[in-house]
Structures are given as structure tokens and as C-alpha cells.
Amino acid sequence: MEKSSIELQARLSAASKKSLNKDIAALQPKLNRIKLRPGLDPKATAGIKKQLKEIVNGQKVEIPGGQATAAPAQSAQGASSEKKDAKTNQKGFLKEIRSAMDAFNIKLDSASLFSKAIDFSKSGIASVRQLDSALSGLEETTSMSAGELNNFYYRANDIAKQMGVSTAEIINQASAWARLGYSTSGAASMMAKLSSQFAAISPGMGGSDAAASLASVMDAYGIDAGHVLDGVMSKINMVGKHFGTSNAEIAEGLRQSSSAMASAGGTIDDNIALFAGGQEIIQNASQVGDAIRSICMRIQGYDEQTGQFSENLTGISSAVADLTKTASYDGRGISLFTDESQTEYKNLVTYLGEIAAIWDRLDSTAQTSLTDALFGKNGSQAGAAMIENFDQVRRSIEYMGSSAGSADAELSAVMDGLDYKLNRLSESGTGIAQNLFHGKDMNTLVDILNSFTDVLDAATGKLGLFKTAALGIGGILGAKNLGQQKTDRRGLCGAQYIPRAGVGIPGQNTKNYAM
């Protein structure tokens, strides 16, 4: 039998090549003397014998030994290979990025891939740092356990993508709701979702404003979380869409007036309708909201400035009756009360509706005196606007009667917009960052990035600008198979393998240079 041999062609450092040559040289005399123990499985024995036979019948073992000019390049390449082998984490990370990009048929060279990985990592780390900060705030206000907090951390991203807001905003809103008593995981998630939806369907309204508005209305009218969607948001959205105001303006007006309106026996529908009537003309949400607050306090005998009971205001009902006596149909004037005993107040919308019905029959002096008495000096103008535009107040109440589902329908329309889709894409990236860079993984990634940048810093520091640029140009030419002959003559074979058996590229040196 001929002397066994192995044909091995590989990229090896000089040290690795020497060591492997030595091992194979010691192995070859023993190949024919290898005997398999009879105890092995017959199939396994047959497989091993087949492999050994292929080795024995092969060519002579020969690791291509480079020319003197090739040694430096080989050594440098070997050193580079050893460094790459030592960085399995980095290679794995880049491999994952490349696989994801291949799915979209995105082709990048190594330098571009590295740059994209760095950019993606920086963005991801910044996002996770922001989320961790928000989560710390939630941890201080909630009654959630550590496990519930961790689950909410990831659930917040799903809510954010659904509602069209940021994940950090969801966590921050949950913190705000937790301070108001909604501190369990389920309650915080529900309220954060509701306030986020309210913000999404209300241009110009931020998440914190949405949460504050809903909280004030819920507290004033005793509305529970299960009735917020259609009991508050859909009504506001319906009026905001069909009248001369907006959701954000209505929300601002409600924050200022809902508590006073509820104490005067009014409903949220009354509150929204009166605001819409005044806002269509005044176009100043703060001023209209203050006017509603003022009339609610004054008819109960409380000064709108001090919040204290005032004897001077106890006669407002009589003053209004006197001012409207000549214009009223029964000659008795408009009364604030429903009965002669004056123990039951009329609904505020009903009361102002009766005044609106005779408004045009009053002279300008009576009108001014009337609004001053009801709304105070500061709210007189907005009060007059509500009365003069009272048909819209009534129409607003009618629209709110069929508003159920309006908030959800509006969110569906928002979802078709480009801004929503872009935000969803952005928050999908945030979700990826949550998965990749949370906890200990963050420390690992930072170590990897530091390692990358250290290597890059060292390489560019030694080469300088022009040599680095030259290497980049050489890489491009190599990718296009240009300049190969010149490279071979210098012993820098790159990734091209020159077969030993005389099969080469015409015009090229076919010696076995070191790989």
C-alpha cells in the first residue's frame, strides 16, 4: 500500500502550520496499524474504517509553504485570524445583524455592517436607558411585585405600538395613575392604555395632559375605569369632531370646571356642551372653563376667587329673576329653583336655556347685568357667548347621546396615518432593544462595543488616514477581481486559492503561496 497522505489546503498562521505538519508527520506511520476494538457497533466500525481508508489512500500530506516574501503577509493574516477567533461574541452579534439584513436583501460590506451594528446598538442602549429610568419611577409608586414590574416592562411596548405612543410614555403614565391609586399591574395597564388612546385621538394633547384630564373628570363625576372609554373619551371626541373646538380644548376646560359643575349637580354632558357653546365663539379654553366654574360656584353662594361662602352672593337668584321679569313670558322672571320652596335647583343647562330663550328680548344693559351676576366680571363675556350660542349647546348634548364607539373609531382612523405607522416601526425597534439589551445583556454588549472600538482605534491609529483609505480601495478592487496578478507577485493572495496541481489562472504564478 502506498504511503498514506492527506491533501490539506487552509489558511494557517506560520506557528499553526508548523504544529500541524508535526502532528500529521507523526500520525502517518501509524495510520495502517490502527485497529478497531471488536466491541464497537458494526455501523460505527464501518464508518470509521471508511474514513481511515480515505485518509490512507489520499495524497501526501503537504501544507503549502510560502515564499520568503509571503511570510509577513501570512503572519499578519494568521494574527488577524487568531484575534477574530477570540471574539466569538462579536462575530455572533454581527452574524445576527447580517442575517436580519439578508432577509430584506440588504447587502453591506463588513465596514458598513460594523457601522450599522454600532449605530443600532447606540440607539438601542439609549432607548433602554430611558425605559429603565421610567421603570424606576414606576417602581416608586406602584404596588407591583418585581415579577409584575418585569412583565409590565415588556407589555408597555405592546401597548405603545397599539396606541401610537412611546414605550417610555406608557410607563410614565402608569406611574402617574399609580399615584392616583391605580397601582396594580392590571389597573395601571388599563389606565395607561386609555390615556394613551385619548392622547392619540387628540392632536396637540400629550400623554400627561390626557392622564390629568381623565383623572380630574373621573374624580369629579365618580366615573369608574370601565366607563371611561365611552363615558368620557367618546363624548369628548364626538363634540370635538363636529363643533368649533377640539378634544384638547375640551379636556382643558373640563380640568378647570368639572369639580365645580359636579358639585352644582351638573353632568359631564352638561359640562362639555356648555363649554362647546362658549368655545365656538370665544376660542379661549381657559377663559370658557373659568366661566363655567364661576357660575357653578356663584349660584351656590361661593366666591369664585376665594372659594369661600359669601353672603353677597345669596341673592343672585332673586337678582336674575328681577332682571328677567319684564322679558319672561309669565312676568315672574327666570327662577333658579324648581319649586316655590326654593329647595331644589334647576339643572344648569335648563336654567341657562330658559334665559337664552328670552335673551333677545333684554336690552344690552340688562344682558350685561345678568351675565355679571351669574358669571362674575371676568366670566361675563364667555357667559354671554354660551347664552347667545345656546342652540349649539343643545346640539352638543344630542350628539353625545349617540357617541358610543367614537373613540375607538377615531383610533382606527389614526392607525391608517403615516405618523402612527412610523411610530409603530420605531417602537418595534424599541422592543428589539428591550430583548437584546436588558439587564446583564446590556453590560455584555457594552463590553463588546468597547472591544470593537479599541481594535478600530488601534488599527486606524497605526495606519493613518491615507493608508486606511488605500485598504478600503484595495478591498473594493479585490471584490471586482482586479489587480490580482500584482497581488500574487507580492505574495498577498487575499482570498484567492491557487491550486497546486498546475491548474491556475492564465498569466498568473501557480506556486502554492501561503493562504
Short mmCIF file of C-alpha atoms in Angstrom, two decimals:
data_model
loop_
_atom_site.label_atom_id
_atom_site.label_comp_id
_atom_site.label_asym_id
_atom_site.label_seq_id
_atom_site.Cartn_x
_atom_site.Cartn_y
_atom_site.Cartn_z
CA MET A 1 0.00 0.00 0.00
CA GLU A 2 1.19 3.38 -0.88
CA LYS A 3 2.28 5.75 1.80
CA SER A 4 -0.76 7.45 3.26
CA SER A 5 -1.09 11.11 2.72
CA ILE A 6 -3.52 13.98 3.22
CA GLU A 7 -4.06 16.92 0.93
CA LEU A 8 -4.78 19.90 3.22
CA GLN A 9 -5.22 23.41 1.99
CA ALA A 10 -6.06 26.03 4.59
CA ARG A 11 -5.32 29.50 5.82
CA LEU A 12 -2.97 28.99 8.73
CA SER A 13 -0.54 31.07 10.66
CA ALA A 14 3.10 30.08 10.49
CA ALA A 15 3.00 28.67 14.02
CA SER A 16 -0.20 26.71 13.40
CA LYS A 17 1.17 25.33 10.12
CA LYS A 18 4.36 24.14 11.76
CA SER A 19 2.47 22.47 14.61
CA LEU A 20 0.02 20.74 12.27
CA ASN A 21 2.81 19.50 10.00
CA LYS A 22 4.49 17.95 13.00
CA ASP A 23 1.31 16.21 14.19
CA ILE A 24 0.47 14.81 10.77
CA ALA A 25 4.03 13.60 10.23
CA ALA A 26 3.80 11.63 13.47
CA LEU A 27 0.38 10.29 12.53
CA GLN A 28 1.12 8.95 9.04
CA PRO A 29 3.27 5.88 10.03
CA LYS A 30 0.53 4.78 12.40
CA LEU A 31 -2.46 5.00 10.12
CA ASN A 32 -2.03 1.48 8.68
CA ARG A 33 -1.60 -0.01 12.17
CA ILE A 34 -4.86 1.34 13.56
CA LYS A 35 -7.12 -1.49 14.70
CA LEU A 36 -10.68 -1.10 15.89
CA ARG A 37 -11.88 -2.83 19.00
CA PRO A 38 -14.45 -5.56 18.23
CA GLY A 39 -16.81 -4.20 20.85
CA LEU A 40 -17.86 -1.23 18.74
CA ASP A 41 -21.20 -1.10 16.96
CA PRO A 42 -20.84 -2.62 13.44
CA LYS A 43 -22.21 0.51 11.77
CA ALA A 44 -19.87 2.73 13.72
CA THR A 45 -16.93 0.44 12.89
CA ALA A 46 -17.75 0.53 9.20
CA GLY A 47 -17.97 4.30 9.25
CA ILE A 48 -14.63 4.71 10.99
CA LYS A 49 -12.92 2.26 8.62
CA LYS A 50 -14.28 4.14 5.63
CA GLN A 51 -12.88 7.41 6.93
CA LEU A 52 -9.47 5.85 7.65
CA LYS A 53 -9.37 4.27 4.20
CA GLU A 54 -9.90 7.65 2.60
CA ILE A 55 -7.01 9.05 4.63
CA VAL A 56 -4.69 6.14 3.77
CA ASN A 57 -5.41 6.30 0.02
CA GLY A 58 -5.03 10.05 -0.19
CA GLN A 59 -2.16 12.16 -1.42
CA LYS A 60 0.96 13.08 0.51
CA VAL A 61 0.33 15.45 3.38
CA GLU A 62 1.62 18.81 2.35
CA ILE A 63 0.88 22.23 3.85
CA PRO A 64 1.86 24.81 1.22
CA GLY A 65 4.98 26.56 2.40
CA GLY A 66 5.12 30.18 1.28
CA GLN A 67 7.96 32.08 -0.24
CA ALA A 68 10.00 34.42 1.88
CA THR A 69 8.02 37.35 0.59
CA ALA A 70 4.78 35.67 1.61
CA ALA A 71 5.72 35.05 5.23
CA PRO A 72 5.00 38.51 6.54
CA ALA A 73 1.60 38.53 4.92
CA GLN A 74 0.90 35.05 6.25
CA SER A 75 1.95 36.03 9.72
CA ALA A 76 -0.20 39.12 9.67
CA GLN A 77 -3.14 37.16 8.36
CA GLY A 78 -2.66 34.48 10.99
CA ALA A 79 -2.55 37.06 13.74
CA SER A 80 -5.75 38.60 12.42
CA SER A 81 -7.41 35.18 12.33
CA GLU A 82 -6.45 34.48 15.91
CA LYS A 83 -7.90 37.82 17.01
CA LYS A 84 -11.15 37.05 15.22
CA ASP A 85 -11.38 33.63 16.84
CA ALA A 86 -11.01 35.28 20.23
CA LYS A 87 -14.05 37.46 19.60
CA THR A 88 -16.84 34.92 19.16
CA ASN A 89 -19.39 37.14 20.83
CA GLN A 90 -18.70 39.96 18.41
CA LYS A 91 -18.84 37.65 15.40
CA GLY A 92 -22.09 36.16 16.62
CA PHE A 93 -23.60 39.61 17.11
CA LEU A 94 -22.61 40.76 13.62
CA LYS A 95 -23.83 37.48 12.18
CA GLU A 96 -27.29 38.06 13.64
CA ILE A 97 -27.39 41.59 12.20
CA ARG A 98 -26.27 40.29 8.79
CA SER A 99 -28.90 37.51 8.84
CA ALA A 100 -31.65 40.01 9.58
CA MET A 101 -30.48 42.26 6.76
CA ASP A 102 -30.21 39.35 4.33
CA ALA A 103 -33.90 38.69 4.92
CA PHE A 104 -34.58 42.08 3.32
CA ASN A 105 -31.94 41.53 0.61
CA ILE A 106 -29.73 44.26 2.06
CA LYS A 107 -26.11 43.81 1.05
CA LEU A 108 -23.39 45.52 3.04
CA ASP A 109 -19.67 45.06 3.24
CA SER A 110 -18.04 44.38 6.59
CA ALA A 111 -17.25 48.02 7.27
CA SER A 112 -20.83 49.09 6.60
CA LEU A 113 -22.18 46.22 8.65
CA PHE A 114 -19.95 47.18 11.54
CA SER A 115 -21.09 50.81 11.27
CA LYS A 116 -24.76 49.78 11.18
CA ALA A 117 -24.28 47.50 14.18
CA ILE A 118 -22.67 50.32 16.15
CA ASP A 119 -25.46 52.77 15.24
CA PHE A 120 -28.15 50.24 16.08
CA SER A 121 -26.51 49.40 19.38
CA LYS A 122 -26.13 53.04 20.39
CA SER A 123 -29.78 53.70 19.63
CA GLY A 124 -30.88 50.56 21.45
CA ILE A 125 -28.83 51.34 24.53
CA ALA A 126 -30.22 54.89 24.67
CA SER A 127 -33.78 53.56 24.43
CA VAL A 128 -33.27 51.00 27.17
CA ARG A 129 -31.64 53.55 29.46
CA GLN A 130 -34.69 55.77 29.04
CA LEU A 131 -37.02 52.86 29.77
CA ASP A 132 -35.06 51.78 32.83
CA SER A 133 -35.30 55.33 34.18
CA ALA A 134 -39.08 55.35 33.63
CA LEU A 135 -39.38 51.92 35.23
CA SER A 136 -37.57 53.18 38.31
CA GLY A 137 -40.19 55.92 38.62
CA LEU A 138 -42.98 53.35 38.35
CA GLU A 139 -41.33 51.16 40.95
CA GLU A 140 -41.54 54.01 43.48
CA THR A 141 -45.31 54.48 43.07
CA THR A 142 -46.74 51.04 42.28
CA SER A 143 -47.65 48.05 44.37
CA MET A 144 -46.45 45.65 41.66
CA SER A 145 -44.05 42.88 42.58
CA ALA A 146 -40.66 42.57 40.89
CA GLY A 147 -42.07 39.96 38.52
CA GLU A 148 -45.09 42.11 37.65
CA LEU A 149 -42.82 45.08 37.00
CA ASN A 150 -40.69 42.99 34.65
CA ASN A 151 -43.78 41.77 32.77
CA PHE A 152 -45.17 45.30 32.54
CA TYR A 153 -41.81 46.49 31.15
CA TYR A 154 -42.39 44.36 28.06
CA ARG A 155 -46.19 44.77 27.95
CA ALA A 156 -45.71 48.54 27.79
CA ASN A 157 -44.07 48.15 24.39
CA ASP A 158 -47.08 46.25 23.03
CA ILE A 159 -49.43 48.96 24.34
CA ALA A 160 -47.22 51.68 22.85
CA LYS A 161 -47.30 50.10 19.39
CA GLN A 162 -51.07 49.71 19.62
CA MET A 163 -51.73 53.25 20.85
CA GLY A 164 -49.19 55.10 18.70
CA VAL A 165 -47.09 56.50 21.55
CA SER A 166 -43.65 55.72 23.00
CA THR A 167 -42.96 52.88 25.42
CA ALA A 168 -41.43 55.30 27.91
CA GLU A 169 -44.64 57.36 27.77
CA ILE A 170 -46.71 54.29 28.67
CA ILE A 171 -44.52 53.56 31.69
CA ASN A 172 -44.61 57.22 32.78
CA GLN A 173 -48.40 57.30 32.50
CA ALA A 174 -48.64 54.11 34.55
CA SER A 175 -46.58 55.89 37.23
CA ALA A 176 -49.00 58.83 37.19
CA TRP A 177 -52.02 56.54 37.51
CA ALA A 178 -50.34 54.59 40.29
CA ARG A 179 -50.10 57.81 42.30
CA LEU A 180 -53.87 58.18 41.93
CA GLY A 181 -54.50 54.72 43.34
CA TYR A 182 -54.35 52.59 40.17
CA SER A 183 -51.24 50.83 41.38
CA THR A 184 -51.83 47.20 40.41
CA SER A 185 -50.47 45.82 37.17
CA GLY A 186 -53.92 45.39 35.60
CA ALA A 187 -55.23 48.80 36.65
CA ALA A 188 -52.07 50.64 35.62
CA SER A 189 -52.06 48.90 32.23
CA MET A 190 -55.74 49.71 31.60
CA MET A 191 -55.45 53.37 32.56
CA ALA A 192 -52.17 53.88 30.69
CA LYS A 193 -53.82 52.40 27.62
CA LEU A 194 -56.87 54.65 27.96
CA SER A 195 -54.91 57.86 28.48
CA SER A 196 -52.61 56.91 25.58
CA GLN A 197 -55.60 56.38 23.31
CA PHE A 198 -57.04 59.71 24.42
CA ALA A 199 -53.76 61.41 23.53
CA ALA A 200 -53.58 59.55 20.19
CA ILE A 201 -57.03 60.75 19.08
CA SER A 202 -56.49 64.29 20.38
CA PRO A 203 -54.00 66.31 18.31
CA GLY A 204 -51.95 68.66 20.46
CA MET A 205 -52.51 66.66 23.62
CA GLY A 206 -49.63 64.88 25.36
CA GLY A 207 -49.88 61.73 27.42
CA SER A 208 -49.51 63.51 30.75
CA ASP A 209 -52.26 66.01 29.83
CA ALA A 210 -54.54 63.17 28.79
CA ALA A 211 -53.99 61.35 32.07
CA ALA A 212 -54.56 64.52 34.13
CA SER A 213 -57.78 65.34 32.26
CA LEU A 214 -59.25 61.87 32.60
CA ALA A 215 -58.28 61.71 36.27
CA SER A 216 -59.99 65.03 37.08
CA VAL A 217 -63.21 64.03 35.27
CA MET A 218 -63.30 60.57 36.82
CA ASP A 219 -62.81 62.03 40.28
CA ALA A 220 -65.40 64.79 39.83
CA TYR A 221 -68.19 62.64 38.38
CA GLY A 222 -67.34 59.32 40.05
CA ILE A 223 -66.74 57.53 36.77
CA ASP A 224 -65.00 54.16 37.11
CA ALA A 225 -62.28 52.87 34.78
CA GLY A 226 -64.67 50.61 32.90
CA HIS A 227 -66.79 53.55 31.72
CA VAL A 228 -64.05 55.98 30.75
CA LEU A 229 -63.84 54.97 27.09
CA ASP A 230 -67.41 55.77 26.05
CA GLY A 231 -68.48 57.67 29.17
CA VAL A 232 -65.79 60.33 28.71
CA MET A 233 -63.50 59.92 25.71
CA SER A 234 -66.12 59.12 23.07
CA LYS A 235 -68.28 62.08 24.17
CA ILE A 236 -65.36 64.49 24.04
CA ASN A 237 -64.28 63.13 20.66
CA MET A 238 -67.77 63.41 19.17
CA VAL A 239 -68.12 67.06 20.16
CA GLY A 240 -64.53 67.83 19.21
CA LYS A 241 -65.14 66.48 15.69
CA HIS A 242 -68.44 68.21 14.97
CA PHE A 243 -68.21 71.58 16.72
CA GLY A 244 -65.86 74.54 16.72
CA THR A 245 -63.50 73.15 19.34
CA SER A 246 -61.09 70.26 19.80
CA ASN A 247 -60.53 67.35 22.17
CA ALA A 248 -57.54 69.07 23.74
CA GLU A 249 -59.53 72.28 24.34
CA ILE A 250 -62.48 70.41 25.83
CA ALA A 251 -60.11 68.48 28.11
CA GLU A 252 -58.55 71.73 29.34
CA GLY A 253 -61.98 73.24 30.03
CA LEU A 254 -63.06 70.13 31.93
CA ARG A 255 -59.96 70.18 34.13
CA GLN A 256 -60.91 73.68 35.29
CA SER A 257 -64.66 73.24 35.65
CA SER A 258 -65.65 69.60 36.21
CA SER A 259 -65.35 69.65 40.00
CA ALA A 260 -67.50 72.79 40.33
CA MET A 261 -70.04 71.51 37.79
CA ALA A 262 -70.43 68.20 39.60
CA SER A 263 -70.91 69.99 42.94
CA ALA A 264 -73.70 72.08 41.36
CA GLY A 265 -75.49 68.90 40.26
CA GLY A 266 -74.48 69.04 36.59
CA THR A 267 -73.45 66.09 34.44
CA ILE A 268 -70.40 65.61 32.23
CA ASP A 269 -72.65 66.02 29.19
CA ASP A 270 -73.80 69.42 30.52
CA ASN A 271 -70.21 70.39 31.19
CA ILE A 272 -68.98 69.50 27.68
CA ALA A 273 -71.99 71.09 25.97
CA LEU A 274 -71.73 74.42 27.79
CA PHE A 275 -68.01 74.53 27.07
CA ALA A 276 -68.57 73.83 23.35
CA GLY A 277 -71.18 76.61 23.11
CA GLY A 278 -68.86 79.19 24.63
CA GLN A 279 -65.66 77.99 22.97
CA GLU A 280 -67.05 78.22 19.44
CA ILE A 281 -67.24 82.00 19.92
CA ILE A 282 -64.53 82.84 22.48
CA GLN A 283 -61.84 80.39 21.29
CA ASN A 284 -60.09 80.52 24.66
CA ALA A 285 -60.40 77.24 26.56
CA SER A 286 -59.09 78.61 29.84
CA GLN A 287 -61.47 81.56 29.81
CA VAL A 288 -64.53 79.45 28.98
CA GLY A 289 -63.62 76.83 31.57
CA ASP A 290 -63.26 79.53 34.23
CA ALA A 291 -66.65 80.99 33.31
CA ILE A 292 -68.36 77.62 33.83
CA ARG A 293 -66.57 77.20 37.14
CA SER A 294 -67.64 80.69 38.22
CA ILE A 295 -71.38 80.26 37.57
CA CYS A 296 -71.39 76.87 39.30
CA MET A 297 -69.82 78.38 42.42
CA ARG A 298 -71.75 81.68 42.42
CA ILE A 299 -75.24 80.14 42.24
CA GLN A 300 -74.31 78.13 45.33
CA GLY A 301 -73.15 81.27 47.18
CA TYR A 302 -69.37 80.76 46.85
CA ASP A 303 -66.97 83.40 45.64
CA GLU A 304 -65.11 82.13 42.56
CA GLN A 305 -61.92 83.96 43.55
CA THR A 306 -61.62 82.92 47.20
CA GLY A 307 -63.66 79.73 47.18
CA GLN A 308 -65.34 80.93 50.38
CA PHE A 309 -69.08 81.27 51.06
CA SER A 310 -70.26 84.87 50.58
CA GLU A 311 -73.44 86.50 51.89
CA ASN A 312 -73.32 88.87 48.93
CA LEU A 313 -73.98 86.01 46.55
CA THR A 314 -77.01 84.57 48.27
CA GLY A 315 -79.28 86.98 46.43
CA ILE A 316 -78.18 86.05 42.88
CA SER A 317 -81.29 84.05 42.15
CA SER A 318 -83.51 86.97 43.12
CA ALA A 319 -81.40 89.40 41.06
CA VAL A 320 -81.72 87.20 37.98
CA ALA A 321 -85.45 86.90 38.46
CA ASP A 322 -85.79 90.66 38.68
CA LEU A 323 -83.62 91.24 35.59
CA THR A 324 -85.65 88.80 33.51
CA LYS A 325 -89.09 89.69 34.86
CA THR A 326 -90.10 92.11 32.12
CA ALA A 327 -88.91 89.78 29.36
CA SER A 328 -90.24 86.50 30.75
CA TYR A 329 -93.47 85.06 29.41
CA ASP A 330 -95.20 84.80 32.79
CA GLY A 331 -93.94 88.14 34.09
CA ARG A 332 -92.34 86.47 37.09
CA GLY A 333 -88.78 86.25 35.81
CA ILE A 334 -86.48 83.24 35.46
CA SER A 335 -86.09 81.29 38.70
CA LEU A 336 -83.07 79.18 39.68
CA PHE A 337 -85.31 76.80 41.60
CA THR A 338 -87.77 74.15 40.55
CA ASP A 339 -90.35 74.84 43.28
CA GLU A 340 -91.81 77.60 45.36
CA SER A 341 -89.97 76.42 48.47
CA GLN A 342 -86.69 77.10 46.65
CA THR A 343 -85.04 73.91 47.92
CA GLU A 344 -84.36 72.22 44.56
CA TYR A 345 -82.06 73.81 41.99
CA LYS A 346 -82.74 73.54 38.30
CA ASN A 347 -80.22 71.80 36.10
CA LEU A 348 -77.76 74.47 34.96
CA VAL A 349 -78.36 73.76 31.27
CA THR A 350 -82.10 74.04 31.82
CA TYR A 351 -81.64 77.30 33.74
CA LEU A 352 -79.41 78.93 31.12
CA GLY A 353 -81.67 77.58 28.37
CA GLU A 354 -84.60 79.48 29.82
CA ILE A 355 -82.51 82.66 29.94
CA ALA A 356 -81.36 82.07 26.34
CA ALA A 357 -84.99 81.81 25.24
CA ILE A 358 -85.69 85.45 26.30
CA TRP A 359 -82.16 86.81 25.74
CA ASP A 360 -83.02 88.80 22.63
CA ARG A 361 -85.87 90.49 24.48
CA LEU A 362 -83.49 92.01 27.03
CA ASP A 363 -81.76 95.30 26.41
CA SER A 364 -77.96 95.44 26.44
CA THR A 365 -77.84 96.85 29.98
CA ALA A 366 -79.94 94.00 31.36
CA GLN A 367 -77.84 91.46 29.47
CA THR A 368 -74.59 92.81 30.93
CA SER A 369 -76.02 92.95 34.44
CA LEU A 370 -77.35 89.43 34.10
CA THR A 371 -74.04 87.89 32.96
CA ASP A 372 -72.10 89.85 35.59
CA ALA A 373 -74.37 88.45 38.28
CA LEU A 374 -74.14 84.86 37.03
CA PHE A 375 -70.56 84.59 35.77
CA GLY A 376 -68.75 87.44 37.56
CA LYS A 377 -66.94 90.27 35.86
CA ASN A 378 -64.14 88.06 34.49
CA GLY A 379 -66.51 85.44 33.09
CA SER A 380 -69.19 87.76 31.76
CA GLN A 381 -68.04 87.69 28.13
CA ALA A 382 -67.73 83.89 27.95
CA GLY A 383 -71.09 83.54 29.77
CA ALA A 384 -72.78 85.75 27.20
CA ALA A 385 -71.27 83.59 24.42
CA MET A 386 -72.78 80.42 25.94
CA ILE A 387 -76.22 82.01 26.14
CA GLU A 388 -76.11 83.51 22.63
CA ASN A 389 -74.85 80.21 21.16
CA PHE A 390 -77.22 78.02 23.12
CA ASP A 391 -78.54 76.16 20.09
CA GLN A 392 -75.08 74.58 19.81
CA VAL A 393 -75.20 73.64 23.48
CA ARG A 394 -78.39 71.66 22.81
CA ARG A 395 -76.98 70.09 19.64
CA SER A 396 -73.85 69.00 21.52
CA ILE A 397 -75.96 67.11 24.02
CA GLU A 398 -77.80 65.38 21.16
CA TYR A 399 -74.53 64.34 19.52
CA MET A 400 -73.20 62.92 22.79
CA GLY A 401 -76.31 60.74 23.03
CA SER A 402 -75.04 58.68 20.09
CA SER A 403 -71.29 58.94 20.72
CA ALA A 404 -70.62 55.35 21.88
CA GLY A 405 -67.74 53.88 19.88
CA SER A 406 -66.48 57.25 18.68
CA ALA A 407 -63.11 56.99 20.47
CA ASP A 408 -62.37 53.55 19.04
CA ALA A 409 -63.45 54.61 15.54
CA GLU A 410 -61.15 57.61 15.76
CA LEU A 411 -58.22 55.43 16.84
CA SER A 412 -58.82 53.19 13.82
CA ALA A 413 -58.58 56.24 11.58
CA VAL A 414 -55.37 57.31 13.33
CA MET A 415 -53.89 53.86 12.69
CA ASP A 416 -54.16 54.42 8.95
CA GLY A 417 -51.95 57.50 9.15
CA LEU A 418 -48.24 57.63 8.35
CA ASP A 419 -47.30 59.05 11.75
CA TYR A 420 -48.86 56.08 13.50
CA LYS A 421 -47.14 53.58 11.22
CA LEU A 422 -43.75 55.28 11.68
CA ASN A 423 -44.22 55.30 15.45
CA ARG A 424 -45.10 51.61 15.38
CA LEU A 425 -41.93 50.94 13.42
CA SER A 426 -39.91 52.96 15.92
CA GLU A 427 -41.44 51.14 18.88
CA SER A 428 -40.78 47.80 17.19
CA GLY A 429 -37.12 48.82 17.30
CA THR A 430 -37.56 49.69 20.98
CA GLY A 431 -38.97 46.20 21.55
CA ILE A 432 -35.92 44.65 19.88
CA ALA A 433 -33.69 46.78 22.08
CA GLN A 434 -35.60 45.59 25.15
CA ASN A 435 -34.98 41.99 24.15
CA LEU A 436 -31.30 42.48 23.30
CA PHE A 437 -30.00 44.96 25.82
CA HIS A 438 -31.85 44.46 29.07
CA GLY A 439 -30.11 43.67 32.35
CA LYS A 440 -26.83 41.76 32.14
CA ASP A 441 -27.06 41.67 28.36
CA MET A 442 -26.54 45.43 28.37
CA ASN A 443 -23.21 45.04 30.15
CA THR A 444 -22.16 42.32 27.70
CA LEU A 445 -22.98 44.47 24.70
CA VAL A 446 -21.16 47.48 26.09
CA ASP A 447 -18.09 45.29 26.61
CA ILE A 448 -18.35 44.06 23.01
CA LEU A 449 -18.67 47.59 21.64
CA ASN A 450 -15.72 48.75 23.72
CA SER A 451 -13.67 45.86 22.34
CA PHE A 452 -14.65 46.74 18.77
CA THR A 453 -13.82 50.38 19.17
CA ASP A 454 -10.48 49.59 20.85
CA VAL A 455 -9.44 47.43 17.89
CA LEU A 456 -10.63 50.04 15.40
CA ASP A 457 -8.84 52.80 17.29
CA ALA A 458 -5.60 50.87 17.34
CA ALA A 459 -5.82 49.98 13.63
CA THR A 460 -6.62 53.44 12.40
CA GLY A 461 -4.04 54.98 14.73
CA LYS A 462 -1.24 52.95 13.15
CA LEU A 463 -2.36 53.24 9.54
CA GLY A 464 -3.44 56.85 9.37
CA LEU A 465 -5.99 58.34 7.03
CA PHE A 466 -4.41 57.62 3.64
CA LYS A 467 -3.38 54.05 4.37
CA THR A 468 -6.83 53.28 5.75
CA ALA A 469 -8.38 54.71 2.60
CA ALA A 470 -5.97 52.67 0.49
CA LEU A 471 -7.02 49.48 2.22
CA GLY A 472 -10.63 50.33 1.54
CA ILE A 473 -9.89 50.87 -2.16
CA GLY A 474 -7.95 47.61 -2.26
CA GLY A 475 -10.93 45.80 -0.79
CA ILE A 476 -13.20 47.18 -3.48
CA LEU A 477 -10.80 46.18 -6.25
CA GLY A 478 -10.44 42.72 -4.77
CA ALA A 479 -14.23 42.33 -4.76
CA LYS A 480 -14.20 43.06 -8.52
CA ASN A 481 -11.28 40.61 -9.18
CA LEU A 482 -9.00 43.45 -10.29
CA GLY A 483 -5.29 43.75 -9.70
CA GLN A 484 -4.91 40.00 -8.97
CA GLN A 485 -1.58 39.47 -10.75
CA LYS A 486 0.09 42.29 -8.90
CA THR A 487 -1.22 40.94 -5.62
CA ASP A 488 0.04 37.41 -6.32
CA ARG A 489 3.56 38.56 -7.24
CA ARG A 490 3.83 40.26 -3.89
CA GLY A 491 2.67 37.17 -2.08
CA LEU A 492 -0.58 38.77 -0.89
CA CYS A 493 -3.09 36.26 -2.11
CA GLY A 494 -6.10 37.58 -0.25
CA ALA A 495 -8.96 35.15 -0.50
CA GLN A 496 -7.88 33.54 -3.83
CA TYR A 497 -6.62 29.94 -3.70
CA ILE A 498 -4.10 28.87 -6.37
CA PRO A 499 -4.38 25.07 -6.95
CA ARG A 500 -1.15 23.13 -6.56
CA ALA A 501 -1.59 20.74 -9.44
CA GLY A 502 -0.70 23.28 -12.10
CA VAL A 503 -4.26 24.41 -12.62
CA GLY A 504 -4.17 28.13 -12.39
CA ILE A 505 -5.33 31.34 -13.97
CA PRO A 506 -3.51 32.11 -17.23
CA GLY A 507 -0.72 34.57 -16.76
CA GLN A 508 -0.51 34.03 -13.02
CA ASN A 509 2.11 32.43 -10.84
CA THR A 510 0.77 29.00 -9.89
CA LYS A 511 3.06 28.38 -6.96
CA ASN A 512 1.38 27.45 -3.70
CA TYR A 513 1.54 30.65 -1.79
CA ALA A 514 0.61 30.74 1.85
CA MET A 515 -3.10 31.19 2.41
#
